[in-house]
Amino acid sequence: MEPRSTTLPQWIAKFAAPRTIAAKIKRGILTGLLALQDRVNALVNRTRGLPPEQGAFATLFYASPVAICVCRLDDGRIANVNDSFLRMTGYTKAEVSGRTWRELGLWRDPDDDTRMRRALAESGALSDIEIAYRPKHGEVHHALLSVEQLDWRGERGFLMLCYDITERKRAEERQRWLLSQVRASRERLQALSKRLLDVQENERRHLARELHDEIGQTLTGLRFVLQAAARATTDNLPAHLDEAQTLVNELITRVRNLSLELRPAMLDDLGLLPALLWLIERYSAQTQIHIDFGHSGLERRFPAEIETAAYRIVQEALTNIARHAHEDEAAIRLWVDEDVLHLQVEDWGAGFDVNAALEANRSSGLSGMRERAGSLGGRLRIESVQGVGTRVEGEFPLNGKHLERRERERNDSTRR
Amino acid sequence: MSATILLVDDHQVVRQGLRALLKVEPDLQVVGEAGDGLEAIQMVERLKPNVLVLDLMMPGVNGLEVTRQVHQRFPDTRIIVLSMHANEAYVLEALRNGAIGYVLKETGITDLVHAVREALAGRRYLSPPLSARAIDSYIQKAQAAELDPYETLTTREREVLQLAAQGLTNAEVAARLSISPRTAETHRANVMHKLGLETQIDLIRFALKRGILPME
């Protein structure tokens, strides 16, 4: 195809036609130019053939919000640029005159230069390719580049038109990032709700089994004993009744344990500290794991949902230690500091790969702990090093203030 | 004259059982029954019983709260708490609120009768295996301890402390830990705050003392 040549006025006229604007550049960018369209058309007709530095085109060229750069076709040296171009690149006119983009290091990817030259040779134009350019100072920016061959004071040249899209790129990236976050949390949520159902089902299974196997069996036993007692002679009646009483006591214990396992009444009646003391005592008795428990500022009631969350997180952490840590010692610390309840559960056992566990969503416990803290504006960190141990750190705001916001405020005040 | 007793439990079957068992005691007379905490307080006001036998766990106003209110407003009424919790935390709370006796439901009626007689004589009674000693040991266990401030540092804060003690600036700490300088600054401020330190010298002194910085 024969390379076309266009004069600058023609080019601008073409560029300013609404159809082309709509096709080439997003709406709004050239609103100003659009408004000038009629005038421009008239001027184009009147001033056809005049050098670009003169007349209304000069105004348009220099005032355009789009960066424009005119180069010589043979060596690519810059013949003229507008103010937008200088603003965009950070150079002065003297610095760029007679230089090439390559010399100025404007291309981040010199391949783009090659691409542009090839397009010019083939079709005489190129529109809306995305390039990355390096201004005099600062980071790499992104722009949409359109190029068109044109005659420049009798010489053959080409005109480069750059529209900076760095902000837009950033916004897009941010949007992509946000979208990925939304997607990730939706996936987490789905995994969690599935887990929730699984957990619920397991819990029910456990309850059903417990009721049937343990309590049901004991009740059956009790019925036999009472039937025997009904047929018993006066002499051995007391023995039967003793036996019945033993079974009744056993039943009471079982029912109470079952209820405590589901939710310790202490948590509601007496608060976090008594419930934790009870949990720890029971845990140590069952697992032979010694717990070093230190606390301060717990002799009070906290909001019910925080008491529950803190209790469950400690419980979950202890369960994990019993299952995986292979260690007979652990430490629990709880304290209140400036309207934040802190908790720490630490062991020096086997450790595990936290990310892998979370990734696999295999541990409902871990993500459950995290969700619990997060839903209360708090935070939970789980750190574990294989062969070194595991540390669970939780924080809960007590004044209803989200922790991150609180930190921002504190930072701002220390800066002042 | 026999002593008057008010029975409070949200389960009628429990109240019936208690009433039947107390009937055989000629010197004890059950003068009323209440099924919840609010009713209990009103009946104490009306009947002024010598002894209030009260279930710990009831919906609405629970036994602990009834104990507190009755003890405050009618100190002549002796309160015995009936409970299924053989847990010192409950006992302690009941006693603190003004109960004089704490009887476990599972230990049976002779225990309750004994507790009522002790209460009438103004003596404290706890069902075995509960004991004053067990309660003391619970109090000790529940005692808050001064926590080692170093232990209250998060892992990140410990890392920042170590680097800061080596003389790294916030920017250097940030680079080393791949966090923003602002975050490093926050961590450092938190460390200083938690450890009660004010200057860089304090920080180094602390690190040396704790063996975080090796003494050379």
XYZ file of C-alpha atoms in Angstrom:
632
model
C 0.000 0.000 0.000
C 1.229 3.463 -0.911
C 1.936 5.566 2.184
C -0.499 8.418 2.374
C 0.438 11.973 3.212
C -1.890 14.317 4.971
C -1.423 17.937 5.825
C -1.769 18.967 9.436
C -5.021 20.884 8.889
C -6.531 17.889 7.178
C -5.348 15.703 9.910
C -6.821 17.830 12.628
C -10.060 18.163 10.722
C -10.238 14.423 10.467
C -9.241 14.041 14.012
C -11.868 16.497 15.156
C -14.749 14.825 13.325
C -17.079 13.433 15.983
C -17.297 10.026 14.360
C -13.540 9.629 14.516
C -13.306 10.929 18.052
C -15.866 8.457 19.163
C -14.028 5.714 17.428
C -10.568 6.664 18.512
C -10.584 8.277 21.878
C -12.897 7.972 24.786
C -15.613 10.508 25.092
C -14.829 13.541 27.122
C -11.130 13.698 26.374
C -11.471 16.107 23.583
C -14.660 17.794 24.666
C -12.996 21.120 24.052
C -12.042 20.183 20.537
C -15.511 18.869 19.916
C -17.019 22.175 20.876
C -14.716 23.882 18.443
C -15.646 21.545 15.651
C -17.694 23.908 13.591
C -15.211 26.694 13.918
C -12.414 24.340 13.076
C -14.176 23.108 9.977
C -14.640 26.647 8.823
C -11.023 27.465 9.580
C -9.802 24.367 7.852
C -11.528 25.498 4.724
C -10.256 29.051 4.988
C -6.676 28.337 5.866
C -6.024 25.254 3.798
C -2.465 25.271 2.642
C -1.122 27.655 5.266
C 1.897 26.445 7.292
C 0.818 24.906 10.604
C 2.479 27.577 12.715
C 0.084 30.144 11.423
C -3.570 30.800 11.872
C -6.058 28.957 13.990
C -4.207 25.666 13.680
C -1.322 27.027 15.543
C -3.682 27.816 18.368
C -5.186 24.405 18.157
C -1.810 22.717 17.948
C -0.387 24.529 20.925
C -3.503 24.539 23.034
C -4.458 20.919 22.449
C -4.755 18.905 25.659
C -3.355 16.019 23.668
C 0.418 15.897 23.400
C 1.482 16.432 19.815
C 4.918 15.872 18.410
C 5.957 16.366 14.807
C 9.002 14.451 13.576
C 10.899 14.203 10.333
C 10.128 11.035 8.447
C 13.664 10.127 7.410
C 15.511 10.308 10.752
C 12.691 10.666 13.282
C 14.095 13.909 14.703
C 11.603 16.104 16.495
C 10.637 19.193 14.509
C 7.990 20.616 16.760
C 6.030 19.768 19.868
C 3.187 21.423 21.741
C 2.981 22.435 25.397
C 1.029 19.336 26.343
C 3.890 17.236 25.034
C 6.376 19.189 27.148
C 4.144 18.884 30.198
C 3.743 15.212 29.635
C 7.436 14.459 29.186
C 8.882 17.053 31.530
C 11.386 18.324 28.931
C 11.830 21.842 27.610
C 11.396 22.587 23.970
C 15.134 23.165 23.562
C 15.888 19.776 25.053
C 13.745 17.882 22.602
C 14.253 19.861 19.392
C 16.251 17.906 16.845
C 16.428 14.807 19.051
C 14.720 11.487 18.540
C 12.493 9.643 20.964
C 15.124 6.973 21.229
C 17.849 9.460 22.095
C 15.650 10.986 24.755
C 14.936 7.557 26.133
C 11.229 8.190 25.826
C 10.410 4.675 24.704
C 10.322 2.230 27.487
C 10.120 -0.502 24.891
C 12.190 0.511 21.842
C 10.284 -2.207 19.996
C 7.353 0.221 19.976
C 9.497 2.565 17.872
C 10.197 -0.195 15.385
C 6.535 -1.071 15.303
C 5.586 2.547 14.659
C 8.089 2.968 11.835
C 6.932 -0.223 10.208
C 3.310 0.903 10.370
C 4.256 4.272 8.882
C 6.090 2.577 6.033
C 3.233 0.189 5.373
C 0.119 2.288 5.745
C 1.264 5.762 6.689
C -0.708 5.697 9.906
C -1.157 3.980 13.202
C -3.912 4.516 15.677
C -4.383 4.025 19.349
C -1.597 1.693 20.222
C -0.747 1.504 23.849
C 2.797 2.488 24.695
C 4.838 3.019 27.806
C 7.050 6.098 27.898
C 9.604 7.397 30.299
C 9.323 11.108 31.148
C 12.420 13.078 32.128
C 11.643 12.535 35.814
C 9.625 9.948 37.597
C 8.043 6.662 36.791
C 7.065 5.150 33.495
C 3.745 6.413 32.160
C 1.295 4.879 29.786
C -0.226 6.531 26.740
C -2.307 5.887 23.679
C -0.335 6.790 20.592
C -1.685 7.660 17.159
C 0.663 8.446 14.295
C 0.001 9.858 10.886
C 2.276 10.808 8.048
C 2.087 14.440 6.961
C 3.926 17.114 5.057
C 5.798 19.516 7.220
C 7.031 22.656 5.519
C 7.572 20.762 2.363
C 9.423 18.007 4.145
C 7.904 14.648 4.789
C 7.187 14.087 8.369
C 4.916 12.333 10.780
C 2.807 13.513 13.623
C 2.578 11.692 16.898
C -0.366 12.208 19.112
C -0.156 10.941 22.683
C -2.888 10.766 25.200
C -1.713 9.912 28.709
C -3.701 7.056 30.192
C -1.570 6.412 33.267
C -4.332 7.442 35.649
C -6.816 5.373 33.764
C -4.442 2.407 33.815
C -3.990 2.856 37.505
C -7.719 3.023 38.021
C -8.119 -0.070 35.899
C -5.460 -1.892 37.833
C -7.042 -0.865 41.070
C -10.371 -2.007 39.757
C -8.879 -5.317 38.705
C -7.310 -5.665 42.117
C -10.586 -4.832 43.849
C -12.380 -7.264 41.617
C -9.918 -9.994 42.474
C -10.410 -9.168 46.143
C -14.155 -9.409 45.768
C -13.778 -12.666 43.899
C -11.421 -14.026 46.532
C -13.707 -13.099 49.383
C -16.658 -14.550 47.572
C -14.757 -17.781 47.183
C -13.786 -17.661 50.830
C -17.384 -17.062 51.744
C -18.533 -19.977 49.649
C -15.915 -22.249 51.110
C -16.876 -21.025 54.531
C -20.573 -21.568 54.137
C -19.917 -25.013 52.770
C -17.675 -25.610 55.744
C -20.332 -24.260 58.022
C -22.807 -26.781 56.688
C -20.254 -29.568 57.040
C -19.469 -28.521 60.566
C -23.134 -28.284 61.426
C -23.753 -31.734 60.006
C -20.792 -33.167 61.892
C -21.976 -31.540 65.064
C -25.429 -33.025 64.608
C -23.944 -36.423 63.892
C -21.868 -36.176 67.033
C -24.894 -35.096 69.074
C -27.077 -37.822 67.645
C -24.441 -40.447 68.363
C -23.833 -39.100 71.828
C -27.564 -39.079 72.605
C -28.108 -42.555 71.243
C -24.937 -44.369 72.238
C -24.225 -42.799 75.574
C -27.394 -41.376 77.031
C -29.797 -43.786 75.316
C -27.775 -46.792 76.439
C -27.582 -45.585 80.019
C -31.348 -44.952 80.057
C -31.961 -48.463 78.768
C -29.731 -49.747 81.523
C -31.667 -47.712 84.040
C -34.932 -49.202 82.821
C -33.576 -52.738 83.343
C -32.436 -51.876 86.840
C -35.828 -50.397 87.727
C -37.636 -53.406 86.251
C -35.478 -55.647 88.392
C -36.174 -53.429 91.395
C -39.917 -53.809 90.840
C -39.582 -57.568 91.101
C -37.052 -57.460 93.922
C -37.626 -58.561 97.471
C -37.567 -56.005 100.227
C -34.077 -57.170 101.174
C -32.279 -56.446 97.914
C -34.388 -53.432 96.919
C -31.887 -50.905 98.352
C -29.085 -52.422 96.261
C -31.128 -52.017 93.093
C -32.026 -48.455 93.962
C -28.374 -47.650 94.654
C -27.520 -48.952 91.242
C -30.286 -46.875 89.711
C -29.008 -43.786 91.477
C -25.505 -44.381 90.164
C -26.883 -44.541 86.642
C -28.917 -41.370 87.176
C -25.818 -39.525 88.387
C -23.928 -40.772 85.390
C -26.707 -39.481 83.161
C -26.616 -36.077 84.808
C -22.882 -35.879 84.217
C -23.166 -36.898 80.592
C -25.958 -34.455 79.823
C -24.079 -31.674 81.545
C -20.869 -32.393 79.663
C -22.741 -32.477 76.417
C -24.294 -29.114 77.125
C -20.975 -27.625 78.227
C -19.281 -28.858 75.097
C -21.896 -27.137 72.971
C -21.602 -23.895 74.825
C -20.366 -23.382 78.343
C -23.072 -21.626 80.339
C -20.254 -19.906 82.193
C -19.485 -17.770 79.200
C -22.940 -16.203 79.443
C -23.344 -16.311 83.210
C -19.911 -15.311 84.434
C -17.907 -14.074 81.467
C -14.711 -14.799 79.586
C -12.219 -15.326 82.410
C -14.146 -18.022 84.344
C -15.028 -19.746 81.080
C -11.383 -19.787 79.975
C -10.190 -21.027 83.360
C -12.695 -23.836 83.125
C -11.753 -24.622 79.527
C -8.046 -24.710 80.345
C -8.505 -26.917 83.384
C -10.610 -29.366 81.453
C -8.264 -29.289 78.480
C -5.188 -29.944 80.593
C -6.912 -32.826 82.332
C -7.928 -34.376 79.028
C -4.754 -33.824 77.021
C -2.007 -33.671 79.653
C -0.867 -30.470 77.980
C 0.195 -27.902 80.526
C -1.079 -24.397 79.883
C 0.658 -21.323 81.182
C -2.172 -18.828 81.399
C -1.453 -15.159 82.014
C -4.004 -12.401 81.858
C -4.692 -8.885 82.968
C -7.715 -6.657 82.793
C -10.154 -9.537 82.347
C -12.122 -9.029 85.561
C -14.983 -7.475 83.700
C -17.578 -8.306 81.119
C -16.938 -7.660 77.446
C -19.531 -7.436 74.706
C -21.072 -10.896 74.374
C -19.921 -11.424 70.800
C -16.334 -10.584 71.719
C -16.410 -12.959 74.684
C -17.700 -15.693 72.423
C -15.176 -14.985 69.666
C -12.218 -14.863 72.058
C -13.357 -18.055 73.769
C -13.842 -19.926 70.495
C -10.518 -18.766 69.104
C -8.662 -19.943 72.203
C -10.620 -23.184 72.083
C -9.812 -23.715 68.413
C -6.138 -22.897 68.939
C -5.965 -25.367 71.844
C -7.675 -28.043 69.765
C -5.107 -27.514 67.019
C -2.285 -27.806 69.528
C -3.655 -31.076 70.868
C -4.066 -32.431 67.341
C -0.933 -31.276 65.594
C 1.653 -29.708 67.843
C 2.938 -32.858 69.578
C 3.963 -30.711 72.455
C 3.028 -30.827 76.110
C 3.212 -27.144 76.862
C 1.501 -24.043 75.567
C 0.943 -20.469 76.706
C -2.146 -18.301 76.613
C -2.032 -14.559 77.200
C -4.962 -12.195 77.292
C -4.816 -8.540 78.152
C -6.621 -5.302 77.645
C -4.741 -2.312 76.357
C -6.387 0.954 75.421
C -9.779 -0.402 74.457
C -8.377 -3.407 72.666
C -8.599 -6.972 73.904
C -5.506 -8.907 72.876
C -5.091 -12.626 72.900
C -2.137 -14.863 72.187
C -1.913 -18.612 72.071
C 1.545 -19.976 71.564
C 3.116 -23.396 71.389
C 6.587 -24.604 70.615
C 5.507 -27.696 68.790
C 5.590 -29.049 65.253
C 4.193 -26.009 63.463
C 2.550 -26.121 60.046
C 2.313 -24.219 56.784
C -0.383 -21.615 57.468
C -0.759 -20.417 53.885
C -1.024 -23.894 52.511
C -3.621 -24.743 55.119
C -5.646 -21.608 54.348
C -5.173 -22.066 50.622
C -6.474 -25.572 50.707
C -9.370 -24.286 52.793
C -8.806 -27.507 54.533
C -8.815 -25.993 57.920
C -12.243 -24.586 58.595
C -10.890 -23.803 62.018
C -8.289 -21.324 60.776
C -10.530 -19.396 58.436
C -13.337 -19.584 60.958
C -11.094 -17.969 63.557
C -10.166 -15.261 61.116
C -13.733 -14.564 60.071
C -14.771 -14.321 63.670
C -12.191 -11.672 64.437
C -12.795 -9.793 61.210
C -16.535 -9.645 61.659
C -15.960 -7.772 64.919
C -13.589 -5.230 63.393
C -10.669 -7.108 64.881
C -7.754 -9.044 63.486
C -6.279 -12.459 63.712
C -2.802 -13.485 62.724
C -1.654 -17.042 62.640
C 2.038 -17.627 62.330
C 3.636 -20.978 62.288
C 7.085 -22.231 61.498
C 7.617 -25.911 60.999
C 9.686 -27.306 63.783
C 9.531 -24.069 65.781
C 5.933 -23.588 66.811
C 2.721 -21.720 66.248
C 1.442 -18.399 67.419
C -2.095 -17.139 67.175
C -2.561 -13.429 67.806
C -5.978 -11.855 68.026
C -7.103 -8.302 68.656
C -10.623 -7.039 69.274
C -11.620 -3.393 69.514
C -13.790 -2.806 72.578
C -15.105 0.610 71.619
C -16.590 -0.508 68.341
C -13.857 1.196 66.369
C -12.357 -0.781 63.553
C -8.735 -1.525 64.401
C -7.274 -0.196 61.192
C -9.097 3.098 61.558
C -7.888 3.373 65.101
C -4.301 2.908 64.003
C -4.601 5.528 61.306
C -5.871 8.002 63.853
C -3.050 7.214 66.212
C -0.497 7.664 63.466
C -1.969 10.980 62.507
C -1.864 12.230 66.049
C 1.751 11.197 66.630
C 2.725 12.932 63.430
C 1.192 16.202 64.495
C -41.940 -21.948 115.509
C -40.792 -23.463 112.241
C -38.581 -21.673 109.762
C -40.167 -20.405 106.548
C -38.756 -21.302 103.145
C -39.418 -19.944 99.660
C -38.565 -22.303 96.770
C -37.548 -20.859 93.420
C -36.880 -22.982 90.347
C -38.118 -22.628 86.797
C -38.913 -26.353 86.631
C -42.101 -27.309 88.408
C -41.001 -30.916 88.729
C -37.931 -29.794 90.686
C -40.044 -27.619 92.998
C -42.448 -30.489 93.603
C -39.596 -32.799 94.440
C -38.058 -30.311 96.843
C -41.351 -29.577 98.532
C -42.072 -33.286 99.018
C -38.651 -33.868 100.479
C -38.822 -30.883 102.851
C -42.294 -31.850 104.037
C -40.888 -34.562 106.275
C -38.881 -31.983 108.231
C -41.251 -30.756 110.960
C -39.291 -27.576 111.718
C -39.141 -26.408 108.091
C -42.138 -24.993 106.319
C -42.311 -24.182 102.606
C -44.443 -21.042 102.439
C -44.281 -20.410 98.721
C -42.899 -21.288 95.292
C -41.801 -19.100 92.445
C -41.017 -20.059 88.847
C -38.802 -17.164 87.821
C -36.500 -14.519 89.197
C -38.885 -11.585 89.082
C -41.644 -13.495 90.823
C -39.102 -14.636 93.396
C -38.156 -11.073 94.328
C -41.807 -10.051 94.643
C -42.584 -13.055 96.849
C -39.601 -12.411 99.097
C -40.907 -8.895 99.575
C -44.354 -10.193 100.470
C -43.499 -13.295 102.526
C -40.160 -12.271 104.099
C -39.079 -15.941 104.343
C -36.218 -16.985 106.599
C -34.598 -18.907 103.785
C -34.659 -18.530 100.031
C -33.753 -21.695 98.120
C -32.912 -20.533 94.671
C -32.013 -22.203 91.396
C -28.941 -20.587 89.882
C -29.947 -20.826 86.264
C -33.278 -19.404 85.262
C -34.376 -17.624 82.151
C -34.831 -13.886 82.515
C -33.457 -12.639 85.818
C -31.086 -15.447 86.807
C -30.309 -16.730 90.277
C -27.128 -14.695 90.646
C -29.016 -11.471 90.033
C -31.895 -12.457 92.323
C -29.325 -13.238 95.015
C -27.756 -9.833 94.656
C -31.031 -7.951 94.819
C -32.571 -9.961 97.642
C -29.402 -9.774 99.696
C -29.311 -6.027 99.279
C -32.956 -5.328 99.990
C -33.809 -8.094 102.477
C -30.633 -8.969 104.324
C -32.577 -11.026 106.866
C -33.476 -13.605 104.279
C -30.713 -16.187 104.019
C -30.053 -17.350 100.500
C -29.116 -20.853 99.443
C -28.234 -21.323 95.826
C -29.092 -24.606 94.181
C -26.897 -25.380 91.237
C -25.762 -28.080 88.866
C -22.391 -26.379 88.443
C -19.702 -27.790 90.707
C -17.498 -24.979 89.530
C -15.724 -22.581 91.841
C -16.357 -19.630 89.587
C -20.095 -19.989 90.122
C -19.735 -20.545 93.851
C -17.552 -17.496 94.176
C -19.982 -15.369 92.219
C -22.936 -16.615 94.284
C -21.125 -15.954 97.576
C -19.981 -12.535 96.406
C -23.570 -11.691 95.571
C -24.670 -12.612 99.071
C -25.561 -16.315 99.155
C -24.760 -18.149 102.368
C -25.080 -21.663 101.009
C -24.287 -23.354 97.711
C -25.845 -26.771 97.195
C -25.233 -29.042 94.242
C -28.402 -30.462 92.828
C -26.856 -33.865 92.388
C -25.757 -34.350 95.984
C -29.341 -34.770 97.112
C -31.789 -33.625 99.683
C -30.029 -34.380 102.939
C -27.431 -31.918 101.835
C -30.048 -29.230 101.215
C -31.694 -29.789 104.603
C -28.285 -29.543 106.217
C -27.564 -26.345 104.308
C -30.889 -24.814 105.393
C -30.159 -25.548 109.063
C -26.651 -24.104 108.744
C -28.060 -21.007 107.041
C -30.613 -20.516 109.813
C -27.734 -20.651 112.275
C -25.894 -18.062 110.181
C -23.203 -20.426 108.974
C -21.935 -20.861 105.453
C -22.428 -24.206 103.755
C -20.978 -25.604 100.532
C -21.811 -29.033 99.121
C -18.833 -31.339 98.870
C -16.579 -31.499 96.931
C -16.754 -27.694 97.039
C -14.754 -26.143 99.820
C -13.442 -22.812 100.978
C -9.985 -24.032 100.055
C -10.982 -24.873 96.522
C -12.471 -21.415 96.221
C -9.305 -19.802 97.507
C -7.250 -21.705 94.996
C -9.646 -20.622 92.272
C -9.300 -17.006 93.352
C -5.573 -17.385 93.092
C -5.805 -18.930 89.657
C -8.102 -16.191 88.457
C -5.757 -13.526 89.750
C -4.543 -11.215 87.065
C -0.800 -11.212 86.613
C 1.480 -8.463 85.499
C 2.255 -9.632 81.986
C 5.780 -9.398 80.706
C 5.456 -6.514 78.235
C 7.814 -8.230 75.813
C 5.356 -11.103 75.584
C 2.654 -8.722 74.473
C 4.599 -7.761 71.364
C 3.430 -9.286 68.132
C 5.882 -11.266 66.060
C 6.227 -8.340 63.659
C 6.841 -5.961 66.530
C 9.543 -8.242 67.883
C 11.240 -8.217 64.502
C 11.042 -4.434 64.354
C 12.414 -4.182 67.880
C 15.386 -6.333 67.000
C 16.207 -4.371 63.842
C 15.608 -1.016 65.509
C 17.894 -2.000 68.372
C 20.590 -2.739 65.814
C 20.353 0.889 64.816
C 18.319 0.578 61.636
C 16.161 3.549 60.668
C 12.460 3.134 59.980
C 13.153 3.175 56.259
C 15.801 0.479 56.605
C 13.573 -1.625 58.830
C 10.808 -1.229 56.258
C 13.076 -2.338 53.429
C 14.335 -5.313 55.391
C 10.844 -6.528 56.259
C 9.269 -5.568 52.920
C 6.713 -3.300 54.560
C 6.002 0.379 54.022
C 8.028 2.925 56.032
C 4.793 4.131 57.558
C 3.951 0.659 58.807
C 7.457 0.309 60.203
C 6.983 3.609 61.990
C 3.696 2.408 63.488
C 5.254 -0.854 64.663
C 8.153 0.975 66.227
C 5.810 3.385 68.009
C 3.781 0.426 69.277
C 6.917 -1.294 70.543
C 8.066 1.824 72.404
C 4.589 2.313 73.821
C 4.134 -1.272 74.972
C 7.573 -1.501 76.529
C 7.263 1.933 78.104
C 10.401 3.162 76.371
C 11.057 6.696 75.272
C 14.366 6.984 73.509
C 16.532 4.934 71.210
C 18.962 4.489 74.117
C 16.124 2.971 76.200
C 15.398 0.631 73.346
C 18.988 -0.553 73.053
C 19.252 -0.939 76.812
C 16.097 -3.050 76.830
C 17.347 -5.184 73.945
C 20.667 -5.808 75.692
C 18.976 -6.679 78.943
C 16.659 -9.134 77.258
C 19.430 -10.710 75.227
C 17.805 -9.569 71.997
C 21.033 -7.843 71.107
C 24.073 -9.933 71.821
C 26.527 -8.138 74.086
C 29.854 -7.946 72.327
